[in-house]
CSV table of C-alpha atoms in Angstrom, one decimal:
chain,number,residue,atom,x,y,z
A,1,UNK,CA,0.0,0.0,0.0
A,2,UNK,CA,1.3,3.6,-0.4
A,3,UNK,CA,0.5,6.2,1.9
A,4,UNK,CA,1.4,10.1,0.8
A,5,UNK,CA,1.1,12.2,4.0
A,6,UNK,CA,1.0,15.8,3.6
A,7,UNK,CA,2.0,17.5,6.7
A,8,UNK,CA,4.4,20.7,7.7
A,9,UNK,CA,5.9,19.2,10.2
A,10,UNK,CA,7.3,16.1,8.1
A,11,UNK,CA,10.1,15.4,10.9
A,12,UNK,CA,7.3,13.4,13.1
A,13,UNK,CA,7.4,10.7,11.1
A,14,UNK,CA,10.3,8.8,10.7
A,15,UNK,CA,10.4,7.5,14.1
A,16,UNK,CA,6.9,6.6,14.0
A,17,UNK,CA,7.8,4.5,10.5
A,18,UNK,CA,10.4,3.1,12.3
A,19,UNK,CA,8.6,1.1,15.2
A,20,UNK,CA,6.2,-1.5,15.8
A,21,UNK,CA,3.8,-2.8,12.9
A,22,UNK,CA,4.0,0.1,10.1
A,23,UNK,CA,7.8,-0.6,10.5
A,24,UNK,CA,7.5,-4.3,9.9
A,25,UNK,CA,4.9,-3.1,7.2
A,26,UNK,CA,7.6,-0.9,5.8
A,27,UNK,CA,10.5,-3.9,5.9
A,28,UNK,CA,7.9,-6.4,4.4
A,29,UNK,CA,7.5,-4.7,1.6
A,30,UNK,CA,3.6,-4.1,2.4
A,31,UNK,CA,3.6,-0.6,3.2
A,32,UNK,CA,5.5,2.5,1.2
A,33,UNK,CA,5.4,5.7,3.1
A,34,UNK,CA,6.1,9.4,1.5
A,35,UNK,CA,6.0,12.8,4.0
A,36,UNK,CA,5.5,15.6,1.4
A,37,UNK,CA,5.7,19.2,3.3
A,38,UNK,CA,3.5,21.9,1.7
A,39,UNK,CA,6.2,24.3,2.5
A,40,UNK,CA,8.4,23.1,-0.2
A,41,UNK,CA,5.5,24.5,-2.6
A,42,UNK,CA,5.4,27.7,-0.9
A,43,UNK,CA,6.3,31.3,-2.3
A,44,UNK,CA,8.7,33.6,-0.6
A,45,UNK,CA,11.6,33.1,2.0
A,46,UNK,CA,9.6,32.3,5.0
A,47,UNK,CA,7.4,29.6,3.0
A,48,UNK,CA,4.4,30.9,4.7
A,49,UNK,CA,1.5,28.4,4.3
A,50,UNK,CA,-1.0,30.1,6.5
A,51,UNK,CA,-3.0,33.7,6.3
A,52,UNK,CA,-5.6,35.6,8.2
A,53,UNK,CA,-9.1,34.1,7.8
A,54,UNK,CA,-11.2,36.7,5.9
A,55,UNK,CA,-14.1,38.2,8.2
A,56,UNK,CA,-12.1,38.5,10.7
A,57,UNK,CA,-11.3,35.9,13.9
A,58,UNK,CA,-8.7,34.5,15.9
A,59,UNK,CA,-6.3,32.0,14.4
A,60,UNK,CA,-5.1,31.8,10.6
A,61,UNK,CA,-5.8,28.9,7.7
A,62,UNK,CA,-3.9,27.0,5.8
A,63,UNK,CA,-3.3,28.7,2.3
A,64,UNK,CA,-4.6,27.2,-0.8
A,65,UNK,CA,-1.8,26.9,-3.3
A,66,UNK,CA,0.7,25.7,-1.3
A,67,UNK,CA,-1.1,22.5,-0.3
A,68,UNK,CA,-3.0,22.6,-3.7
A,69,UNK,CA,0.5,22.3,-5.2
A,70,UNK,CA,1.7,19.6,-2.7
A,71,UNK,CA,-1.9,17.7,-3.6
A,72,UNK,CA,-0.7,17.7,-7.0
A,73,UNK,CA,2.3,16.3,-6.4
A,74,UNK,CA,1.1,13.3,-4.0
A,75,UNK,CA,-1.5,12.3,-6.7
A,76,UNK,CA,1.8,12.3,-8.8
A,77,UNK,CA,3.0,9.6,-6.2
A,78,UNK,CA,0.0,7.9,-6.0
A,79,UNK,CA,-2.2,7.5,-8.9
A,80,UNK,CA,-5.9,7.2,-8.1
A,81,UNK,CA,-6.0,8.0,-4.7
A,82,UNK,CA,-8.7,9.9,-2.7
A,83,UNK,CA,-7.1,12.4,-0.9
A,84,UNK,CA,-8.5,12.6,3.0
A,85,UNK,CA,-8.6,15.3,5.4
A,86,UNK,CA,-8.5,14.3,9.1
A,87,UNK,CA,-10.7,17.1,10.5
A,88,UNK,CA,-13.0,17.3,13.2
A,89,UNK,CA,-15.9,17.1,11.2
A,90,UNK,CA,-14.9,14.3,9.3
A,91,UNK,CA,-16.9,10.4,9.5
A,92,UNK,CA,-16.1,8.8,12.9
A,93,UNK,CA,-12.9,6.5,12.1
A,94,UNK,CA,-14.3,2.8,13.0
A,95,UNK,CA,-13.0,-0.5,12.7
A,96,UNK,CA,-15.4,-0.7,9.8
A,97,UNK,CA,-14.0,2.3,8.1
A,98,UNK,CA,-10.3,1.3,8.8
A,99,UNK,CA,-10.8,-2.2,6.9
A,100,UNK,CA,-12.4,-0.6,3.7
A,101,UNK,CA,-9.6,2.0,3.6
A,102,UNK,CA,-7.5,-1.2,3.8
A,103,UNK,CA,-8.3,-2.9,0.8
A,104,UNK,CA,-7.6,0.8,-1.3
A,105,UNK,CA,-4.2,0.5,-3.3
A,106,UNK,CA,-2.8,4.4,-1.7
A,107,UNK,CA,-3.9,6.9,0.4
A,108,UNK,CA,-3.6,10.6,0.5
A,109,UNK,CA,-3.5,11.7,4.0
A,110,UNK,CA,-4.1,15.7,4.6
A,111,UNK,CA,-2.7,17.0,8.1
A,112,UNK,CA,-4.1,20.7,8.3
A,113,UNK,CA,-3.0,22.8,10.9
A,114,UNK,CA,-4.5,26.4,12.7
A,115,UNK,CA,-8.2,26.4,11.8
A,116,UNK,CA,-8.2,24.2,9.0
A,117,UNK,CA,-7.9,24.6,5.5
A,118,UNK,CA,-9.3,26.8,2.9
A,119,UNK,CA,-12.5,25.5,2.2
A,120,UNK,CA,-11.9,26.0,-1.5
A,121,UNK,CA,-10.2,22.9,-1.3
A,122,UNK,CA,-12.7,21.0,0.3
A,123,UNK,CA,-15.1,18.8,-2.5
A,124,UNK,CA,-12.9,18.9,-5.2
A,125,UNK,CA,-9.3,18.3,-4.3
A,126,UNK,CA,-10.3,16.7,-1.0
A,127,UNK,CA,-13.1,14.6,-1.5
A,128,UNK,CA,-13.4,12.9,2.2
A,129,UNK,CA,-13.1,14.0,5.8
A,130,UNK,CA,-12.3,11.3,8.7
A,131,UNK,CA,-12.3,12.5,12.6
A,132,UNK,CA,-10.4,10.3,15.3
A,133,UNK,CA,-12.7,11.7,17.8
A,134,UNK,CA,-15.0,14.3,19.2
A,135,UNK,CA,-12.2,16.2,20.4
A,136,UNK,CA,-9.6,18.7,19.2
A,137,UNK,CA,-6.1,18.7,18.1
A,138,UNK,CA,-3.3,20.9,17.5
A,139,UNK,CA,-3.1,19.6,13.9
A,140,UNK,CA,-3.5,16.3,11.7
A,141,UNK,CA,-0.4,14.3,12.6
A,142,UNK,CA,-1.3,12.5,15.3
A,143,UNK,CA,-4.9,11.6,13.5
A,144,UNK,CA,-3.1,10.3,10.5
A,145,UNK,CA,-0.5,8.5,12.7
A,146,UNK,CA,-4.0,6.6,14.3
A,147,UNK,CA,-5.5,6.1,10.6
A,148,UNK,CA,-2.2,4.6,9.6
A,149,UNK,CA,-1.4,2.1,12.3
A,150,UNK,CA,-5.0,1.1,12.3
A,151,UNK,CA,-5.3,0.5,8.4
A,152,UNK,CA,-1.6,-1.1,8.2
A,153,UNK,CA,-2.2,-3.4,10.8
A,154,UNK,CA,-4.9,-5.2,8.6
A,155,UNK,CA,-3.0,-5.7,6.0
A,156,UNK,CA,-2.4,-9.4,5.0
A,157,UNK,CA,1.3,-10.1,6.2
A,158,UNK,CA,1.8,-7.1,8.8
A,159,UNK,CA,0.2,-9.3,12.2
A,160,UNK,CA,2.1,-12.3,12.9
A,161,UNK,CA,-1.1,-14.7,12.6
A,162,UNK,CA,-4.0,-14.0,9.7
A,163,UNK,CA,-6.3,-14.4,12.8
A,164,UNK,CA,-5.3,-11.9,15.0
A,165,UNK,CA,-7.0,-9.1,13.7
A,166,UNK,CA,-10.5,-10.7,13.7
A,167,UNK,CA,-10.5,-11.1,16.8
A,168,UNK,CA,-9.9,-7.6,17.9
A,169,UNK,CA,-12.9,-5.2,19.1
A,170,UNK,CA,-15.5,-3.7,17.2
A,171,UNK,CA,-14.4,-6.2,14.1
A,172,UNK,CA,-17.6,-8.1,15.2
A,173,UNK,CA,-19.0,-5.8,16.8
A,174,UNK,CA,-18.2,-6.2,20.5
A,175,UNK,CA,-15.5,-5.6,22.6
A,176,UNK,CA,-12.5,-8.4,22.9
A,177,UNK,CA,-12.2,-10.4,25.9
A,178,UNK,CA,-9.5,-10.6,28.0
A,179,UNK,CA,-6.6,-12.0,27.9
A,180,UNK,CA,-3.7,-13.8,30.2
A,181,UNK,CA,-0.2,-15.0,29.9
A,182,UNK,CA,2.1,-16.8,32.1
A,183,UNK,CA,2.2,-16.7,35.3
A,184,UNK,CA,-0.5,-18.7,36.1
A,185,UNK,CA,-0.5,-16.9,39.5
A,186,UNK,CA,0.1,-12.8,39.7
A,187,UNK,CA,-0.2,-11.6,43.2
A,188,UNK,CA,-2.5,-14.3,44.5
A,189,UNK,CA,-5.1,-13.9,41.2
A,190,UNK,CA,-5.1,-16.9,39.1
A,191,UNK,CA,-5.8,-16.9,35.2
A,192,UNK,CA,-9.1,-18.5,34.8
A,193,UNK,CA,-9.5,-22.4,35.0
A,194,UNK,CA,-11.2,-23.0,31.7
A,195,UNK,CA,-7.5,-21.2,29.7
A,196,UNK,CA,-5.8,-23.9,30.8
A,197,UNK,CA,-8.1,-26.9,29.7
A,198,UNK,CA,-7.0,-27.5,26.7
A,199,UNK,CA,-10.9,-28.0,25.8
A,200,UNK,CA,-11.1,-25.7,22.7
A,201,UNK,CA,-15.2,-25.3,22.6
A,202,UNK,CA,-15.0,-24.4,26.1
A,203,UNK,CA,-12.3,-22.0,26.0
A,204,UNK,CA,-14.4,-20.2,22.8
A,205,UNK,CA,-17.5,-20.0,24.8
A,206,UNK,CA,-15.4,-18.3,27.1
A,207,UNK,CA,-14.4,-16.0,25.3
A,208,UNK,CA,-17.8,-15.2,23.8
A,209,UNK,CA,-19.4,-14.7,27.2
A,210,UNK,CA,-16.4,-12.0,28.2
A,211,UNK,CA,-16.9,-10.7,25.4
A,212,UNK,CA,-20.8,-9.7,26.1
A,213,UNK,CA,-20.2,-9.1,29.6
A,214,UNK,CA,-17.3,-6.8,28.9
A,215,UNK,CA,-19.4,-5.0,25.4
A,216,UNK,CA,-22.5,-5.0,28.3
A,217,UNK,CA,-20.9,-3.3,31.0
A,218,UNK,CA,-18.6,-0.5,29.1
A,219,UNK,CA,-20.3,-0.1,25.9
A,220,UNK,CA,-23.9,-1.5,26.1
A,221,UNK,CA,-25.0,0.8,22.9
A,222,UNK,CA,-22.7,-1.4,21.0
A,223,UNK,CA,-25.2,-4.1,21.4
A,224,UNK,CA,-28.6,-2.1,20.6
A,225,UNK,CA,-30.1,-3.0,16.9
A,226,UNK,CA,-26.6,-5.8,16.8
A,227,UNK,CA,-27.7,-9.2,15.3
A,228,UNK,CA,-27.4,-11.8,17.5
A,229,UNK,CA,-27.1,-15.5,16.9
A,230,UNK,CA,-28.6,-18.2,19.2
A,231,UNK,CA,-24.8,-18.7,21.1
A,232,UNK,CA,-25.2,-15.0,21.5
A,233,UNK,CA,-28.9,-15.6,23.1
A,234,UNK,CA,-28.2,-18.0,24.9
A,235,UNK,CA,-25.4,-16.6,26.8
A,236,UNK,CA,-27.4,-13.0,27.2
A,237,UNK,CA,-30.5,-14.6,28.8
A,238,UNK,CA,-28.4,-16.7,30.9
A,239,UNK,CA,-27.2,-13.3,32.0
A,240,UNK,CA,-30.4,-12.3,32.7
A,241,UNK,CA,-31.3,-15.1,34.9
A,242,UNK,CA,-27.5,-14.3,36.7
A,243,UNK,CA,-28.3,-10.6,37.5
A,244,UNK,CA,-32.2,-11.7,38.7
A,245,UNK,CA,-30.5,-13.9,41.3
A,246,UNK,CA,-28.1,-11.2,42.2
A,247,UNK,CA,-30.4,-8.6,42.6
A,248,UNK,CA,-33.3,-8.3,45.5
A,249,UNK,CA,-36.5,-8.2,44.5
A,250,UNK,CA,-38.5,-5.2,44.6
A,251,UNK,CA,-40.6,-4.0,47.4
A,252,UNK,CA,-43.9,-2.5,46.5
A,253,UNK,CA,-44.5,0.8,48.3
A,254,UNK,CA,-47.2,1.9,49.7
A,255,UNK,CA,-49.3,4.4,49.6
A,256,UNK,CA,-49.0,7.4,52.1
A,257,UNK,CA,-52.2,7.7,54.2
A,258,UNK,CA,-54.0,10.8,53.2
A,259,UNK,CA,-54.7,13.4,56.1
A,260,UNK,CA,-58.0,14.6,56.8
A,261,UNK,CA,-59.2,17.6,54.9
A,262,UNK,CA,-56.3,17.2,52.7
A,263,UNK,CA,-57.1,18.4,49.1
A,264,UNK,CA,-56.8,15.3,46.5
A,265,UNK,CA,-54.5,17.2,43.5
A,266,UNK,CA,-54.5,14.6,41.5
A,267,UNK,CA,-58.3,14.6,40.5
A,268,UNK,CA,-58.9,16.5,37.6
A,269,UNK,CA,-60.8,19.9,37.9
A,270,UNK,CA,-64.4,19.3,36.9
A,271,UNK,CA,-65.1,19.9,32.9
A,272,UNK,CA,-67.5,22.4,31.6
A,273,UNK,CA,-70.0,21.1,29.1
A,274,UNK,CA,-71.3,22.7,26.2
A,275,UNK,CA,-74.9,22.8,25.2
A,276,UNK,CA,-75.3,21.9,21.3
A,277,UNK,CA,-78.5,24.0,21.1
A,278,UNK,CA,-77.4,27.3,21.8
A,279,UNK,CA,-73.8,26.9,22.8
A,280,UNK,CA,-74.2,27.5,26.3
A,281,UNK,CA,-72.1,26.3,29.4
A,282,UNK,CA,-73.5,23.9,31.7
A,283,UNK,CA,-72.0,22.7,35.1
């Protein structure tokens, strides 16, 4: 896959292509990086790539033909590629999104800095928006640093087994179960029983009723309008019957005893009633 990033600050990203997955990506042969700085296409001695904002405002904008320039060149680098903005206002970055974005040849990644960019650019020369997050920034490096380890990590090759990435979170929609590795005994806690069986069917149901416990008890909307297959079922209603064993049953109240000569104010105030002869009220 090749990945264009177009960022000012170029010099963040050789040690983050040199660690971890994107750099085994990188010495595989699955993943070729390029850091193009919009700079290089600006004007003047300072390379200014930002202005005021016109109407007035605090902050300034990234200039148009600098990174218009630098756009043209990445498409140069990567023929056919979308580029992508990572902006607030962008589509929520999911495990979803990350696995289509996967299967594209190259990517275009736009790092804008200050406000944002002109918006002239916006449509044309950058067709899509992704956001990491409902929160700010100081700029788009650290969003396209998330974008890229989470795409290049499902590439076929990068993870050491083919299954390891399907069984992360959100890939089927819940959150992964935990997990446990030697010693058997940390600090008087002991990995479950069941890890150690041997008994594969076991260990998967395991797993599976983790999972729904942990998706249930830290992201319960993840499960709302979800398929669920009969395992699934099974293991929620046998939940259900866990917690109504847990949890004391309710006591019905009673109601307070009214005082004497207290007003009732929940009884509705008498209606008036119309006559249909000549339209007047009667009590």
């Amino acid at each position: 896959m090749r990945i264009v990033v177009l960022s000012i600050f170029p010099q963040m990203f050789p040690s983050f292509f040199a660690h971890g997955m994107v750099r085994l990506a990188c010495e595989r042969g699955l993943l070729d990086p390029e850091v193009i700085d919009p700079r290089a296409f600006a004007p003047g001695p300072h390379r200014t790539t930002d202005d005021r904002p016109y109407g007035g405002g605090s902050g300034m904008v990234m200039k148009p033909e600098p990174l218009a320039a630098a756009l043209r060149r990445a498409r140069g680098l990567a023929p056919g590629a979308a580029a992508i903005l990572l902006s607030a206002q962008g589509l929520p970055l999911t495990q979803e999104r990350a696995a289509a974005l996967s299967r594209r040849e190259a990517l275009i990644l736009v790092c804008g800095r200050y406000e944002g960019v002109d918006d002239r650019l916006c449509g044309e020369e950058i067709a899509e928006e992704i956001s990491i997050g409902d929160y700010v920034l100081s700029g788009g490096e650290v969003a396209a640093m998330v974008v890229i380890d989470a795409v290049v990590r499902l590439l076929p090759g990068v993870l050491g087994s083919p299954t390891s990435a399907a069984g992360d979170s959100f890939v089927d929609g819940l959150l992964e179960y935990p997990h446990y590795t030697r010693p058997a005994v940390f600090e008087g806690r002991a990995v479950p029983e069941v890890l150690k069986s041997g008994d594969h069917r076991r260990i998967a149901r395991w797993r599976k009723e983790a999972s729904l416990w942990r998706t249930l008890a830290h992201r319960p909307e993840l499960l709302r309008g979800r398929p669920l297959d009969e395992e699934e079922r099974a293991i929620l209603r046998s939940m259900q019957t866990t917690l109504e064993e847990i949890l004391p049953p309710e006591i019905p109240r009673e109601p307070l005893p009214r005082r004497k000569g207290a007003i009732d104010r929940r009884r509705k105030p008498a209606q008036r009633k119309f006559s249909l002869t000549d339209g007047e009220a009667a009590e």
